[in-house]
Amino acid sequence: MSDLDPGERTSLMNVVFAVEKVVRSLFAPDKMNLASLGNMTPHLHWHVIPRWHDDRHFPGPIWGSPQRDTRPPRPVVSVDTMRGALRKQLDPDEHQG
Amino acid sequence: MSDLDPGERTSLMNVVFAVEKVVRSLFAPDKMNLASLGNMTPHLHWHVIPRWHDDRHFPGPIWGSPQRDTRPPRPVVSVDTMRGALRKQLDPDEHQG
């Protein structure tokens, strides 16, 4: 991230936080995790991960050992709904009125 | 992060990126990982993690299974050096001239 100039950093993080906001509102998780790892190939990407108290790895990171073997029901959200909510979040003016 | 207002978010991320920059310059890692997890207790914190091609978990996340059992030498940096570099990064004007 520190290879980017401040303006580029802010733009990227605004998208990350918009995704976080949309995922929170549509999936109502107990917690959000954010992570920029990407070790294999030099590049930048962000994980925006909803977490639930009863998910397989909670409270550990999703990359650790599973804590339980359950698959509780989660909100089902269509790609269209997700796309619309994200568009609205990223460009609220265009969707007002 | 999306519970914070945009100004608070920027302030916090500026500190995260300053730490990243300082860690990169002092430890010369091959890659940086950033992560906000903190699942056990509702709170916000950031991991700023230097990674090396020969570290125990590379290329996987540090929370997964170790890939090898080595302890290669790393730069030794005193707390004072770290503190000074971070202060300079966070407030460059104060340390010019």
PDB file of C-alpha atoms in Angstrom:
ATOM      1  CA  MET A   1       0.000   0.000   0.000  1.00  0.00           C
ATOM      2  CA  SER A   2       2.858   2.416   0.716  1.00  0.00           C
ATOM      3  CA  ASP A   3       3.954   2.142  -2.946  1.00  0.00           C
ATOM      4  CA  LEU A   4       0.783   4.059  -3.845  1.00  0.00           C
ATOM      5  CA  ASP A   5       0.610   7.827  -3.571  1.00  0.00           C
ATOM      6  CA  PRO A   6      -1.830   9.179  -0.951  1.00  0.00           C
ATOM      7  CA  GLY A   7      -4.580   9.873  -3.518  1.00  0.00           C
ATOM      8  CA  GLU A   8      -4.423   6.354  -4.947  1.00  0.00           C
ATOM      9  CA  ARG A   9      -4.409   4.887  -1.432  1.00  0.00           C
ATOM     10  CA  THR A  10      -7.517   6.851  -0.481  1.00  0.00           C
ATOM     11  CA  SER A  11      -9.347   5.796  -3.667  1.00  0.00           C
ATOM     12  CA  LEU A  12      -8.552   2.147  -3.084  1.00  0.00           C
ATOM     13  CA  MET A  13      -9.496   2.234   0.598  1.00  0.00           C
ATOM     14  CA  ASN A  14     -12.769   4.020  -0.225  1.00  0.00           C
ATOM     15  CA  VAL A  15     -13.711   1.060  -2.399  1.00  0.00           C
ATOM     16  CA  VAL A  16     -12.679  -1.400   0.322  1.00  0.00           C
ATOM     17  CA  PHE A  17     -14.805   0.464   2.899  1.00  0.00           C
ATOM     18  CA  ALA A  18     -17.746   0.706   0.468  1.00  0.00           C
ATOM     19  CA  VAL A  19     -17.624  -3.073  -0.009  1.00  0.00           C
ATOM     20  CA  GLU A  20     -17.453  -3.502   3.784  1.00  0.00           C
ATOM     21  CA  LYS A  21     -20.507  -1.286   4.241  1.00  0.00           C
ATOM     22  CA  VAL A  22     -22.546  -3.127   1.606  1.00  0.00           C
ATOM     23  CA  VAL A  23     -21.590  -6.566   2.935  1.00  0.00           C
ATOM     24  CA  ARG A  24     -22.523  -5.476   6.457  1.00  0.00           C
ATOM     25  CA  SER A  25     -25.899  -4.158   5.400  1.00  0.00           C
ATOM     26  CA  LEU A  26     -26.827  -7.160   3.214  1.00  0.00           C
ATOM     27  CA  PHE A  27     -25.389 -10.022   5.266  1.00  0.00           C
ATOM     28  CA  ALA A  28     -25.589  -8.617   8.823  1.00  0.00           C
ATOM     29  CA  PRO A  29     -22.435 -10.382  10.051  1.00  0.00           C
ATOM     30  CA  ASP A  30     -21.255 -10.140  13.669  1.00  0.00           C
ATOM     31  CA  LYS A  31     -17.858  -8.751  12.607  1.00  0.00           C
ATOM     32  CA  MET A  32     -15.901  -7.773   9.518  1.00  0.00           C
ATOM     33  CA  ASN A  33     -12.309  -8.773   8.750  1.00  0.00           C
ATOM     34  CA  LEU A  34     -10.149  -6.864   6.272  1.00  0.00           C
ATOM     35  CA  ALA A  35      -6.838  -8.188   4.979  1.00  0.00           C
ATOM     36  CA  SER A  36      -4.302  -7.431   2.286  1.00  0.00           C
ATOM     37  CA  LEU A  37      -2.053 -10.465   1.923  1.00  0.00           C
ATOM     38  CA  GLY A  38      -1.284 -11.638  -1.657  1.00  0.00           C
ATOM     39  CA  ASN A  39       2.096 -13.242  -1.035  1.00  0.00           C
ATOM     40  CA  MET A  40       2.501 -15.618  -3.939  1.00  0.00           C
ATOM     41  CA  THR A  41       2.549 -12.978  -6.700  1.00  0.00           C
ATOM     42  CA  PRO A  42       3.581  -9.364  -6.019  1.00  0.00           C
ATOM     43  CA  HIS A  43       0.273  -7.531  -6.288  1.00  0.00           C
ATOM     44  CA  LEU A  44      -2.308  -5.761  -4.183  1.00  0.00           C
ATOM     45  CA  HIS A  45      -5.676  -7.185  -3.257  1.00  0.00           C
ATOM     46  CA  TRP A  46      -8.037  -6.930  -0.323  1.00  0.00           C
ATOM     47  CA  HIS A  47     -10.135  -9.521   1.467  1.00  0.00           C
ATOM     48  CA  VAL A  48     -13.410  -8.149   2.871  1.00  0.00           C
ATOM     49  CA  ILE A  49     -14.730 -10.984   5.003  1.00  0.00           C
ATOM     50  CA  PRO A  50     -17.999 -11.157   6.958  1.00  0.00           C
ATOM     51  CA  ARG A  51     -17.661 -13.207  10.154  1.00  0.00           C
ATOM     52  CA  TRP A  52     -20.259 -14.797  12.380  1.00  0.00           C
ATOM     53  CA  HIS A  53     -19.932 -16.080  15.955  1.00  0.00           C
ATOM     54  CA  ASP A  54     -20.922 -19.513  14.689  1.00  0.00           C
ATOM     55  CA  ASP A  55     -18.810 -19.620  11.510  1.00  0.00           C
ATOM     56  CA  ARG A  56     -16.340 -22.491  11.103  1.00  0.00           C
ATOM     57  CA  HIS A  57     -13.257 -20.563  12.240  1.00  0.00           C
ATOM     58  CA  PHE A  58     -14.634 -18.007  14.697  1.00  0.00           C
ATOM     59  CA  PRO A  59     -12.993 -16.412  16.664  1.00  0.00           C
ATOM     60  CA  GLY A  60      -9.799 -17.388  14.815  1.00  0.00           C
ATOM     61  CA  PRO A  61      -8.767 -16.040  11.397  1.00  0.00           C
ATOM     62  CA  ILE A  62     -10.330 -17.916   8.460  1.00  0.00           C
ATOM     63  CA  TRP A  63      -6.840 -19.133   7.483  1.00  0.00           C
ATOM     64  CA  GLY A  64      -6.343 -21.086  10.715  1.00  0.00           C
ATOM     65  CA  SER A  65      -7.755 -24.431  11.839  1.00  0.00           C
ATOM     66  CA  PRO A  66     -11.547 -24.831  11.800  1.00  0.00           C
ATOM     67  CA  GLN A  67     -13.109 -24.614  15.271  1.00  0.00           C
ATOM     68  CA  ARG A  68     -16.324 -26.449  14.428  1.00  0.00           C
ATOM     69  CA  ASP A  69     -18.073 -28.172  11.570  1.00  0.00           C
ATOM     70  CA  THR A  70     -21.308 -26.335  10.949  1.00  0.00           C
ATOM     71  CA  ARG A  71     -22.933 -24.564   8.063  1.00  0.00           C
ATOM     72  CA  PRO A  72     -25.518 -22.216   9.608  1.00  0.00           C
ATOM     73  CA  PRO A  73     -27.984 -20.525   7.232  1.00  0.00           C
ATOM     74  CA  ARG A  74     -26.902 -17.090   5.955  1.00  0.00           C
ATOM     75  CA  PRO A  75     -28.742 -14.362   4.058  1.00  0.00           C
ATOM     76  CA  VAL A  76     -28.998 -15.204   0.354  1.00  0.00           C
ATOM     77  CA  VAL A  77     -28.189 -12.128  -1.717  1.00  0.00           C
ATOM     78  CA  SER A  78     -28.295 -12.020  -5.510  1.00  0.00           C
ATOM     79  CA  VAL A  79     -25.427 -10.622  -7.540  1.00  0.00           C
ATOM     80  CA  ASP A  80     -27.791  -7.935  -8.864  1.00  0.00           C
ATOM     81  CA  THR A  81     -28.707  -6.781  -5.360  1.00  0.00           C
ATOM     82  CA  MET A  82     -25.057  -6.722  -4.389  1.00  0.00           C
ATOM     83  CA  ARG A  83     -24.106  -4.825  -7.551  1.00  0.00           C
ATOM     84  CA  GLY A  84     -26.873  -2.250  -7.049  1.00  0.00           C
ATOM     85  CA  ALA A  85     -25.984  -1.664  -3.402  1.00  0.00           C
ATOM     86  CA  LEU A  86     -22.308  -1.282  -4.216  1.00  0.00           C
ATOM     87  CA  ARG A  87     -22.980   1.124  -7.055  1.00  0.00           C
ATOM     88  CA  LYS A  88     -25.166   3.211  -4.751  1.00  0.00           C
ATOM     89  CA  GLN A  89     -22.501   3.178  -2.054  1.00  0.00           C
ATOM     90  CA  LEU A  90     -19.717   4.221  -4.412  1.00  0.00           C
ATOM     91  CA  ASP A  91     -21.677   6.910  -6.189  1.00  0.00           C
ATOM     92  CA  PRO A  92     -24.587   7.985  -3.968  1.00  0.00           C
ATOM     93  CA  ASP A  93     -25.405  11.158  -5.962  1.00  0.00           C
ATOM     94  CA  GLU A  94     -26.260   9.279  -9.118  1.00  0.00           C
ATOM     95  CA  HIS A  95     -28.983   7.332  -7.339  1.00  0.00           C
ATOM     96  CA  GLN A  96     -30.723  10.091  -5.438  1.00  0.00           C
ATOM     97  CA  GLY A  97     -34.138  11.523  -6.433  1.00  0.00           C
TER      98      GLY A  97
ATOM     99  CA  MET B   1     -13.929   0.453   9.781  1.00  0.00           C
ATOM    100  CA  SER B   2     -17.237   1.585   8.277  1.00  0.00           C
ATOM    101  CA  ASP B   3     -18.420   2.615  11.761  1.00  0.00           C
ATOM    102  CA  LEU B   4     -15.855   5.423  11.617  1.00  0.00           C
ATOM    103  CA  ASP B   5     -16.536   8.654   9.767  1.00  0.00           C
ATOM    104  CA  PRO B   6     -14.359   9.316   6.687  1.00  0.00           C
ATOM    105  CA  GLY B   7     -11.983  11.638   8.564  1.00  0.00           C
ATOM    106  CA  GLU B   8     -11.392   9.126  11.356  1.00  0.00           C
ATOM    107  CA  ARG B   9     -10.862   6.359   8.797  1.00  0.00           C
ATOM    108  CA  THR B  10      -8.256   8.413   6.941  1.00  0.00           C
ATOM    109  CA  SER B  11      -6.415   9.264  10.167  1.00  0.00           C
ATOM    110  CA  LEU B  12      -6.288   5.642  11.238  1.00  0.00           C
ATOM    111  CA  MET B  13      -5.194   4.384   7.805  1.00  0.00           C
ATOM    112  CA  ASN B  14      -2.492   7.062   7.628  1.00  0.00           C
ATOM    113  CA  VAL B  15      -0.994   5.611  10.790  1.00  0.00           C
ATOM    114  CA  VAL B  16      -1.269   2.073   9.418  1.00  0.00           C
ATOM    115  CA  PHE B  17       0.485   3.117   6.190  1.00  0.00           C
ATOM    116  CA  ALA B  18       3.163   5.051   8.124  1.00  0.00           C
ATOM    117  CA  VAL B  19       3.912   1.915  10.149  1.00  0.00           C
ATOM    118  CA  GLU B  20       4.038  -0.103   6.919  1.00  0.00           C
ATOM    119  CA  LYS B  21       6.509   2.364   5.409  1.00  0.00           C
ATOM    120  CA  VAL B  22       8.771   2.348   8.456  1.00  0.00           C
ATOM    121  CA  VAL B  23       8.733  -1.448   8.762  1.00  0.00           C
ATOM    122  CA  ARG B  24       9.561  -1.760   5.057  1.00  0.00           C
ATOM    123  CA  SER B  25      12.482   0.634   5.285  1.00  0.00           C
ATOM    124  CA  LEU B  26      13.955  -0.849   8.475  1.00  0.00           C
ATOM    125  CA  PHE B  27      13.357  -4.569   7.900  1.00  0.00           C
ATOM    126  CA  ALA B  28      13.402  -4.778   4.075  1.00  0.00           C
ATOM    127  CA  PRO B  29      10.820  -7.575   3.872  1.00  0.00           C
ATOM    128  CA  ASP B  30       9.805  -9.173   0.549  1.00  0.00           C
ATOM    129  CA  LYS B  31       6.139  -8.312   1.110  1.00  0.00           C
ATOM    130  CA  MET B  32       3.839  -6.620   3.601  1.00  0.00           C
ATOM    131  CA  ASN B  33       0.555  -8.022   4.891  1.00  0.00           C
ATOM    132  CA  LEU B  34      -2.123  -5.822   6.452  1.00  0.00           C
ATOM    133  CA  ALA B  35      -5.080  -7.217   8.357  1.00  0.00           C
ATOM    134  CA  SER B  36      -7.866  -6.021  10.611  1.00  0.00           C
ATOM    135  CA  LEU B  37      -9.355  -9.062  12.339  1.00  0.00           C
ATOM    136  CA  GLY B  38     -10.035  -8.761  16.096  1.00  0.00           C
ATOM    137  CA  ASN B  39     -12.895 -11.221  16.367  1.00  0.00           C
ATOM    138  CA  MET B  40     -12.919 -12.184  20.013  1.00  0.00           C
ATOM    139  CA  THR B  41     -13.721  -8.733  21.413  1.00  0.00           C
ATOM    140  CA  PRO B  42     -15.527  -6.082  19.348  1.00  0.00           C
ATOM    141  CA  HIS B  43     -12.763  -3.588  18.654  1.00  0.00           C
ATOM    142  CA  LEU B  44     -10.558  -2.306  15.876  1.00  0.00           C
ATOM    143  CA  HIS B  45      -6.907  -3.144  15.463  1.00  0.00           C
ATOM    144  CA  TRP B  46      -4.513  -3.608  12.573  1.00  0.00           C
ATOM    145  CA  HIS B  47      -1.771  -6.141  11.935  1.00  0.00           C
ATOM    146  CA  VAL B  48       1.156  -4.746   9.924  1.00  0.00           C
ATOM    147  CA  ILE B  49       3.227  -7.819   9.104  1.00  0.00           C
ATOM    148  CA  PRO B  50       6.540  -8.017   7.234  1.00  0.00           C
ATOM    149  CA  ARG B  51       6.852 -11.222   5.203  1.00  0.00           C
ATOM    150  CA  TRP B  52       9.885 -12.963   3.708  1.00  0.00           C
ATOM    151  CA  HIS B  53      10.043 -15.644   1.039  1.00  0.00           C
ATOM    152  CA  ASP B  54      11.746 -17.890   3.588  1.00  0.00           C
ATOM    153  CA  ASP B  55       9.545 -17.152   6.596  1.00  0.00           C
ATOM    154  CA  ARG B  56       7.787 -20.071   8.316  1.00  0.00           C
ATOM    155  CA  HIS B  57       4.403 -19.606   6.631  1.00  0.00           C
ATOM    156  CA  PHE B  58       5.286 -18.051   3.252  1.00  0.00           C
ATOM    157  CA  PRO B  59       3.419 -17.878   0.886  1.00  0.00           C
ATOM    158  CA  GLY B  60       0.436 -18.702   3.136  1.00  0.00           C
ATOM    159  CA  PRO B  61      -1.045 -16.343   5.730  1.00  0.00           C
ATOM    160  CA  ILE B  62       0.751 -16.375   9.092  1.00  0.00           C
ATOM    161  CA  TRP B  63      -2.391 -17.868  10.673  1.00  0.00           C
ATOM    162  CA  GLY B  64      -2.259 -21.048   8.588  1.00  0.00           C
ATOM    163  CA  SER B  65      -0.048 -24.117   8.904  1.00  0.00           C
ATOM    164  CA  PRO B  66       3.736 -23.559   8.913  1.00  0.00           C
ATOM    165  CA  GLN B  67       5.377 -24.436   5.591  1.00  0.00           C
ATOM    166  CA  ARG B  68       8.891 -24.945   6.951  1.00  0.00           C
ATOM    167  CA  ASP B  69      10.822 -24.853  10.192  1.00  0.00           C
ATOM    168  CA  THR B  70      13.508 -22.211   9.829  1.00  0.00           C
ATOM    169  CA  ARG B  71      14.514 -19.075  11.617  1.00  0.00           C
ATOM    170  CA  PRO B  72      16.546 -17.040   9.097  1.00  0.00           C
ATOM    171  CA  PRO B  73      18.412 -13.985  10.432  1.00  0.00           C
ATOM    172  CA  ARG B  74      16.489 -10.699  10.192  1.00  0.00           C
ATOM    173  CA  PRO B  75      17.540  -7.086  10.663  1.00  0.00           C
ATOM    174  CA  VAL B  76      17.781  -6.204  14.351  1.00  0.00           C
ATOM    175  CA  VAL B  77      16.169  -2.821  14.970  1.00  0.00           C
ATOM    176  CA  SER B  78      16.036  -1.122  18.354  1.00  0.00           C
ATOM    177  CA  VAL B  79      12.819   0.298  19.740  1.00  0.00           C
ATOM    178  CA  ASP B  80      14.423   3.755  19.700  1.00  0.00           C
ATOM    179  CA  THR B  81      15.242   3.517  15.983  1.00  0.00           C
ATOM    180  CA  MET B  82      11.730   2.308  15.268  1.00  0.00           C
ATOM    181  CA  ARG B  83      10.199   5.066  17.374  1.00  0.00           C
ATOM    182  CA  GLY B  84      12.319   7.756  15.702  1.00  0.00           C
ATOM    183  CA  ALA B  85      11.502   6.542  12.189  1.00  0.00           C
ATOM    184  CA  LEU B  86       7.803   6.349  12.958  1.00  0.00           C
ATOM    185  CA  ARG B  87       7.752   9.806  14.482  1.00  0.00           C
ATOM    186  CA  LYS B  88       9.504  11.189  11.410  1.00  0.00           C
ATOM    187  CA  GLN B  89       7.060   9.398   9.106  1.00  0.00           C
ATOM    188  CA  LEU B  90       3.991  10.629  10.959  1.00  0.00           C
ATOM    189  CA  ASP B  91       5.162  14.205  11.319  1.00  0.00           C
ATOM    190  CA  PRO B  92       7.857  14.904   8.702  1.00  0.00           C
ATOM    191  CA  ASP B  93       7.757  18.706   9.129  1.00  0.00           C
ATOM    192  CA  GLU B  94       8.862  18.589  12.718  1.00  0.00           C
ATOM    193  CA  HIS B  95      12.064  16.781  11.756  1.00  0.00           C
ATOM    194  CA  GLN B  96      13.192  18.787   8.753  1.00  0.00           C
ATOM    195  CA  GLY B  97      16.105  21.253   8.721  1.00  0.00           C
TER     196      GLY B  97
END
